[in-house]
XYZ file of N, CA, C and O in Angstrom:
460
model
N -33.392 30.853 -66.612
C -34.525 30.443 -67.435
C -35.904 31.652 -66.889
O -35.707 32.053 -65.868
N -36.393 31.612 -68.079
C -37.399 32.440 -67.845
C -38.650 32.152 -67.237
O -38.727 30.595 -66.949
N -39.536 33.039 -66.494
C -40.860 32.272 -65.795
C -41.439 31.257 -66.680
O -42.114 30.290 -66.303
N -41.698 31.693 -67.797
C -42.603 30.814 -69.140
C -41.721 29.676 -69.145
O -42.609 28.502 -69.231
N -40.479 29.458 -69.102
C -39.930 28.206 -69.482
C -40.020 27.231 -68.141
O -40.362 25.851 -68.231
N -39.879 27.945 -66.777
C -40.102 27.052 -65.596
C -41.562 26.730 -65.714
O -41.585 25.765 -65.121
N -42.506 27.496 -65.875
C -43.896 27.102 -65.776
C -43.931 25.941 -66.832
O -44.689 24.868 -66.295
N -43.623 26.117 -67.966
C -43.786 24.900 -68.931
C -42.978 23.678 -68.499
O -43.526 22.426 -68.629
N -41.672 23.675 -68.073
C -41.170 22.665 -67.498
C -42.029 21.821 -66.323
O -42.069 20.613 -66.489
N -42.308 22.796 -65.507
C -43.231 22.059 -64.353
C -44.362 21.446 -64.777
O -44.582 20.495 -64.140
N -45.077 22.293 -65.493
C -46.336 21.229 -66.197
C -45.916 20.104 -67.132
O -46.956 19.227 -66.869
N -45.191 20.063 -67.819
C -44.821 19.352 -68.482
C -44.214 17.767 -67.986
O -44.668 16.802 -67.736
N -43.579 18.205 -66.604
C -43.099 17.042 -65.748
C -44.486 16.324 -65.240
O -44.227 15.109 -64.506
N -45.224 17.241 -64.680
C -46.514 17.048 -63.857
C -46.878 16.144 -64.951
O -47.748 15.110 -64.125
N -47.373 16.319 -66.218
C -48.267 15.512 -67.101
C -47.517 14.180 -66.995
O -48.329 13.340 -67.131
N -46.298 14.113 -67.165
C -45.390 12.796 -67.322
C -45.779 11.934 -65.827
O -46.346 10.799 -66.087
N -45.689 12.496 -64.958
C -45.906 11.702 -63.623
C -47.386 11.571 -63.356
O -47.692 10.235 -63.055
N -48.187 12.423 -64.084
C -49.706 12.030 -63.836
C -49.874 10.861 -64.513
O -50.643 9.599 -64.219
N -49.578 10.701 -65.670
C -49.854 9.512 -66.776
C -49.176 8.253 -66.222
O -49.838 7.100 -66.134
N -48.215 8.680 -65.636
C -47.668 7.188 -64.927
C -48.466 6.767 -63.786
O -48.541 5.713 -63.485
N -48.776 7.552 -62.704
C -49.467 7.282 -61.852
C -50.646 6.889 -61.924
O -51.127 6.065 -61.526
N -51.424 7.690 -63.092
C -52.532 7.118 -63.839
C -52.586 5.735 -64.005
O -53.756 4.851 -63.782
N -51.614 5.336 -64.946
C -51.375 3.624 -65.656
C -51.334 3.007 -64.273
O -51.845 1.830 -64.060
N -50.573 3.435 -63.370
C -50.203 2.309 -61.945
C -51.573 2.068 -61.280
O -51.770 1.108 -60.686
N -52.304 3.386 -61.044
C -53.848 3.291 -60.464
C -54.477 2.283 -61.080
O -55.285 1.569 -60.625
N -54.643 2.692 -62.470
C -55.582 1.899 -63.614
C -55.062 0.570 -63.265
O -56.176 -0.275 -63.183
N -54.064 0.014 -63.304
C -53.680 -1.368 -63.027
C -54.493 -1.938 -61.790
O -54.990 -3.130 -61.842
N -54.177 -1.288 -60.803
C -54.818 -1.591 -59.488
C -56.192 -1.660 -59.689
O -56.899 -2.565 -58.911
N -56.798 -0.829 -60.069
C -58.348 -0.544 -59.779
C -59.115 -1.373 -60.823
O -60.196 -2.136 -60.462
N -58.253 -1.992 -61.920
C -59.050 -2.865 -62.846
C -58.453 -4.389 -62.622
O -58.820 -5.373 -63.317
N -57.880 -4.776 -61.734
C -57.426 -5.853 -61.390
C -56.473 -6.524 -62.509
O -56.594 -7.861 -62.657
N -55.558 -5.749 -62.883
C -54.645 -6.168 -64.225
C -53.781 -7.832 -63.620
O -53.454 -7.529 -62.359
N -54.002 -8.698 -64.087
C -53.295 -9.841 -63.744
C -51.667 -9.784 -63.304
O -51.611 -10.456 -62.522
N -50.968 -9.033 -64.209
C -49.470 -8.813 -63.744
C -49.572 -8.277 -62.279
O -48.825 -8.593 -61.511
N -50.384 -7.068 -62.343
C -50.377 -6.571 -61.227
C -50.568 -7.037 -59.769
O -50.331 -7.287 -58.698
N -51.890 -8.097 -60.178
C -52.164 -8.943 -59.228
C -51.196 -9.931 -58.572
O -51.171 -10.113 -57.287
N -50.316 -10.292 -59.686
C -49.512 -11.750 -59.246
C -48.447 -10.873 -58.425
O -47.949 -11.658 -57.572
N -48.161 -9.499 -58.816
C -46.983 -9.110 -58.153
C -47.517 -8.722 -56.582
O -46.641 -8.948 -55.535
N -48.810 -8.094 -56.341
C -49.443 -7.868 -55.443
C -49.380 -9.005 -54.386
O -49.076 -8.991 -53.152
N -49.880 -10.440 -54.983
C -49.955 -11.597 -54.119
C -48.575 -11.902 -53.707
O -48.435 -12.722 -52.453
N -47.730 -11.851 -54.678
C -46.342 -12.178 -53.977
C -45.797 -11.348 -52.851
O -44.878 -11.881 -52.010
N -46.281 -10.033 -52.630
C -45.850 -9.357 -51.576
C -46.938 -9.465 -50.372
O -46.631 -8.899 -49.245
N -47.853 -10.381 -50.728
C -48.821 -10.618 -49.521
C -49.761 -9.789 -49.444
O -50.765 -9.707 -48.443
N -50.259 -9.049 -50.572
C -51.449 -8.076 -50.523
C -52.764 -8.393 -50.975
O -52.491 -8.892 -52.390
N -53.784 -8.821 -50.623
C -55.011 -9.283 -51.285
C -55.400 -7.997 -52.373
O -55.125 -6.786 -52.389
N -56.631 -8.686 -52.972
C -57.020 -7.706 -54.140
C -57.593 -6.344 -53.795
O -57.616 -5.718 -53.989
N -58.577 -6.736 -52.516
C -59.348 -5.296 -51.984
C -58.372 -4.484 -51.319
O -58.535 -3.126 -51.887
N -57.151 -4.680 -50.788
C -56.188 -3.882 -50.321
C -55.623 -3.222 -51.551
O -55.412 -1.905 -51.369
N -55.315 -3.969 -52.347
C -54.694 -3.266 -53.573
C -55.522 -2.428 -54.255
O -55.108 -1.341 -54.936
N -57.063 -2.583 -54.326
C -57.918 -1.744 -55.203
C -57.619 -0.232 -54.208
O -58.035 0.653 -54.526
N -57.819 -0.527 -52.875
C -57.866 0.713 -51.925
C -56.553 1.308 -52.104
O -56.341 2.558 -52.200
N -55.534 0.732 -52.592
C -54.060 1.617 -52.594
C -54.455 2.108 -53.781
O -53.969 3.815 -53.953
N -54.880 1.556 -55.002
C -55.062 2.370 -56.325
C -56.011 3.544 -56.042
O -55.785 4.683 -56.643
N -57.077 3.444 -55.261
C -57.933 4.758 -54.958
C -57.058 5.843 -54.043
O -57.375 7.051 -54.684
N -56.093 5.370 -53.225
C -55.302 6.402 -52.515
C -54.470 6.909 -53.516
O -54.204 8.025 -53.718
N -53.865 5.992 -54.548
C -52.942 6.788 -55.531
C -53.686 7.963 -56.173
O -53.143 9.085 -56.672
N -54.860 7.396 -56.784
C -55.685 8.350 -57.521
C -55.953 9.599 -56.797
O -55.940 10.883 -57.475
N -56.369 9.400 -55.657
C -56.778 10.745 -54.743
C -55.560 11.895 -54.526
O -55.631 12.974 -54.854
N -53.956 11.054 -54.209
C -53.178 11.772 -54.171
C -52.805 12.615 -55.445
O -52.493 13.459 -55.488
N -52.754 11.633 -56.492
C -52.461 12.564 -57.754
C -53.242 13.534 -58.079
O -53.049 14.700 -58.776
N -54.500 13.641 -58.036
C -55.542 14.762 -58.455
C -55.112 15.786 -57.130
O -54.836 16.958 -57.862
N -54.565 15.477 -56.279
C -54.282 16.726 -55.274
C -52.935 16.992 -55.699
O -52.935 18.333 -55.645
N -52.342 16.347 -56.295
C -50.860 16.983 -56.872
C -50.902 17.684 -58.144
O -50.356 18.673 -58.095
N -51.859 17.264 -59.045
C -52.160 18.062 -60.134
C -52.891 19.492 -59.840
O -52.730 20.474 -60.410
N -53.727 19.672 -59.013
C -54.635 21.032 -58.679
C -53.496 21.945 -57.874
O -52.899 21.383 -57.081
N -53.216 22.852 -58.506
C -52.375 23.898 -58.038
C -52.274 24.165 -56.550
O -51.752 24.180 -55.807
N -53.722 24.533 -56.162
C -54.084 25.014 -54.839
C -53.677 23.742 -53.362
O -53.258 24.006 -52.454
N -53.724 22.641 -53.973
C -53.112 21.106 -53.381
C -52.147 20.651 -53.653
O -51.958 19.406 -52.927
N -51.275 21.320 -54.476
C -50.159 20.604 -54.756
C -49.326 20.135 -53.931
O -48.833 18.992 -54.000
N -48.991 20.835 -53.041
C -47.808 20.522 -51.912
C -48.414 19.332 -51.177
O -47.775 18.361 -50.923
N -49.673 19.326 -50.934
C -50.078 18.105 -50.357
C -50.219 16.842 -51.109
O -49.724 15.960 -50.354
N -50.554 16.724 -52.285
C -50.677 15.916 -53.211
C -49.032 15.186 -53.080
O -48.758 14.101 -53.385
N -47.934 16.384 -53.300
C -46.777 16.122 -53.405
C -46.338 15.152 -52.173
O -45.670 14.106 -52.379
N -46.864 15.639 -50.971
C -46.202 14.912 -49.836
C -46.952 13.309 -49.867
O -46.253 12.690 -49.399
N -48.304 13.227 -50.240
C -49.000 12.175 -50.148
C -48.140 11.322 -50.955
O -48.040 9.812 -50.930
N -48.104 11.424 -52.217
C -47.059 10.672 -53.448
C -45.632 10.244 -52.986
O -45.479 9.286 -52.965
N -45.141 11.332 -52.458
C -43.838 10.687 -51.669
C -44.072 9.971 -50.734
O -43.257 8.709 -50.707
N -44.805 9.854 -49.907
C -45.016 8.964 -48.888
C -45.437 7.593 -49.512
O -45.251 6.172 -49.248
N -46.456 7.591 -50.655
C -46.789 6.324 -51.620
C -45.552 5.845 -51.795
O -45.288 4.513 -51.828
N -44.684 6.423 -52.698
C -43.548 6.163 -53.380
C -42.467 5.419 -52.204
O -41.754 4.283 -52.440
N -42.241 6.183 -51.000
C -41.684 5.502 -49.918
C -42.013 4.212 -49.331
O -41.302 3.393 -49.217
N -43.412 4.019 -49.363
C -43.981 2.645 -49.211
C -43.799 1.814 -50.390
O -43.116 0.546 -49.705
N -43.326 2.210 -51.380
C -43.441 1.083 -52.295
C -41.758 0.678 -52.488
O -41.529 -0.293 -52.577
N -41.041 1.716 -52.214
C -39.513 1.525 -51.998
C -39.185 0.481 -50.938
O -38.555 -0.622 -51.202
N -40.027 0.682 -49.708
C -39.938 -0.272 -48.509
C -40.203 -1.731 -48.873
O -39.734 -2.737 -48.382
N -41.399 -1.833 -49.337
C -41.914 -3.032 -49.770
C -41.276 -3.878 -50.776
O -41.097 -4.980 -50.532
N -40.600 -3.118 -51.859
C -39.659 -3.708 -52.791
C -38.172 -4.194 -51.822
O -37.942 -5.246 -52.258
N -37.945 -3.529 -51.000
C -36.657 -3.971 -50.631
C -36.791 -4.858 -49.370
O -36.402 -6.012 -49.534
N -38.073 -4.994 -48.846
C -38.230 -6.305 -48.033
C -38.534 -7.494 -48.603
O -37.974 -8.521 -48.321
N -38.712 -7.514 -49.968
C -39.109 -8.632 -50.937
C -37.763 -8.834 -52.041
O -38.132 -9.354 -52.748
N -36.887 -8.052 -51.761
C -35.646 -8.283 -52.501
C -35.844 -8.104 -54.109
O -35.117 -8.805 -54.964
N -36.648 -6.733 -54.301
C -37.205 -6.599 -55.569
C -36.259 -5.389 -56.013
O -35.860 -4.653 -54.929
N -36.073 -5.080 -57.249
C -35.407 -3.770 -57.814
C -36.154 -2.462 -57.311
O -37.460 -2.454 -57.352
N -35.532 -1.571 -56.768
C -36.130 -0.188 -56.446
C -35.865 0.994 -57.282
O -36.241 1.676 -56.944
N -35.157 0.641 -58.550
C -34.593 1.681 -59.349
C -35.825 2.901 -59.796
O -35.729 3.600 -59.542
N -36.789 2.092 -60.432
C -37.899 2.737 -60.983
C -38.690 3.598 -59.643
O -38.908 4.722 -59.915
N -38.936 3.186 -58.652
C -39.505 3.791 -57.454
C -38.554 4.870 -57.204
O -39.179 6.029 -56.973
N -37.305 4.874 -57.071
C -36.489 5.900 -56.645
C -36.372 6.883 -57.547
O -36.276 7.949 -57.462
N -36.368 6.408 -58.915
C -36.533 7.719 -60.237
C -37.448 8.324 -60.181
O -37.143 9.508 -60.125
N -38.405 7.762 -60.088
C -39.984 8.665 -59.850
C -40.107 9.144 -58.844
O -40.692 10.248 -59.128
N -39.565 8.848 -57.582
C -39.372 9.426 -56.303
C -38.353 11.073 -56.700
O -39.111 12.052 -56.283
N -37.363 10.964 -57.281
C -36.630 11.947 -57.359
C -37.326 13.010 -58.535
O -37.347 14.110 -58.222
N -37.933 12.295 -59.487
C -38.701 13.215 -60.675
C -39.836 14.008 -59.692
O -39.939 15.203 -60.110
N -40.450 13.193 -58.793
C -41.471 13.843 -58.032
C -41.015 15.164 -57.360
O -41.862 16.271 -57.588
N -39.918 14.631 -56.721
C -39.210 16.141 -55.713
C -38.818 17.213 -56.923
O -38.894 18.448 -56.529
N -37.982 16.766 -58.143
C -37.711 17.988 -58.997
C -38.879 18.514 -59.562
O -38.971 19.901 -59.253
N -40.320 17.889 -59.771
C -41.229 18.774 -60.361
C -41.937 19.639 -59.403
O -42.252 20.479 -59.505
N -42.261 19.082 -58.035
C -42.543 19.864 -56.858
C -41.633 21.199 -56.685
O -42.258 22.107 -56.444
N -40.460 21.125 -56.631
C -39.624 22.417 -56.503
C -39.524 23.342 -57.706
O -39.727 24.345 -57.248
N -39.829 22.733 -58.914
C -40.201 23.657 -59.919
C -41.553 24.211 -59.783
O -41.625 25.449 -59.837
N -42.592 23.448 -59.533
C -43.787 23.794 -59.400
C -44.123 24.823 -58.088
O -44.927 25.711 -58.263
N -43.524 24.478 -57.080
C -43.676 24.999 -55.787
C -42.421 25.645 -55.197
O -41.865 25.082 -54.477
N -42.143 26.955 -55.510
C -41.061 27.509 -55.072
C -40.970 27.600 -53.556
O -39.713 27.919 -53.108
N -41.999 27.646 -52.911
C -41.885 27.816 -51.416
C -41.342 26.376 -50.870
O -40.891 26.476 -49.660
N -41.121 25.698 -51.815
C -40.753 24.212 -51.135
C -39.048 24.448 -50.732
O -38.382 23.931 -50.208
C-alpha cells in the first residue's frame, strides 16, 4: 500500500469513529430518553451520564487532533473498556463495544505507526 492510501484509510476510519462517538456523546449530553433508560438500568444517574458524555467528547477531540492522537486513543480505549465491563456486569451484549474497540485499535495502528 502506498503512503497516500494508508493516510486516506486512517482518516476515513477516524471519521467513522468520530461520527459514532459524537452520536454517543450527543445522546448522553442531550439526555436522550433511550440512553437515560439504559443508564438508569445500570444505576447511573443523569448528572454522571452527562459527565461521561463530556469525557467522551474530550477524548474524541484528543483522538482526532494528530498531535494528541495517541493520548486520545488511550482514553477512548479505556472508555470502551469501561463500557464492556459495565455491559458484562449487567448481562448485556458486548459485541458492539468490542467491535468499536477493535476498530479503534486498527485505526490507531494505521494513523500512528509508532504504536
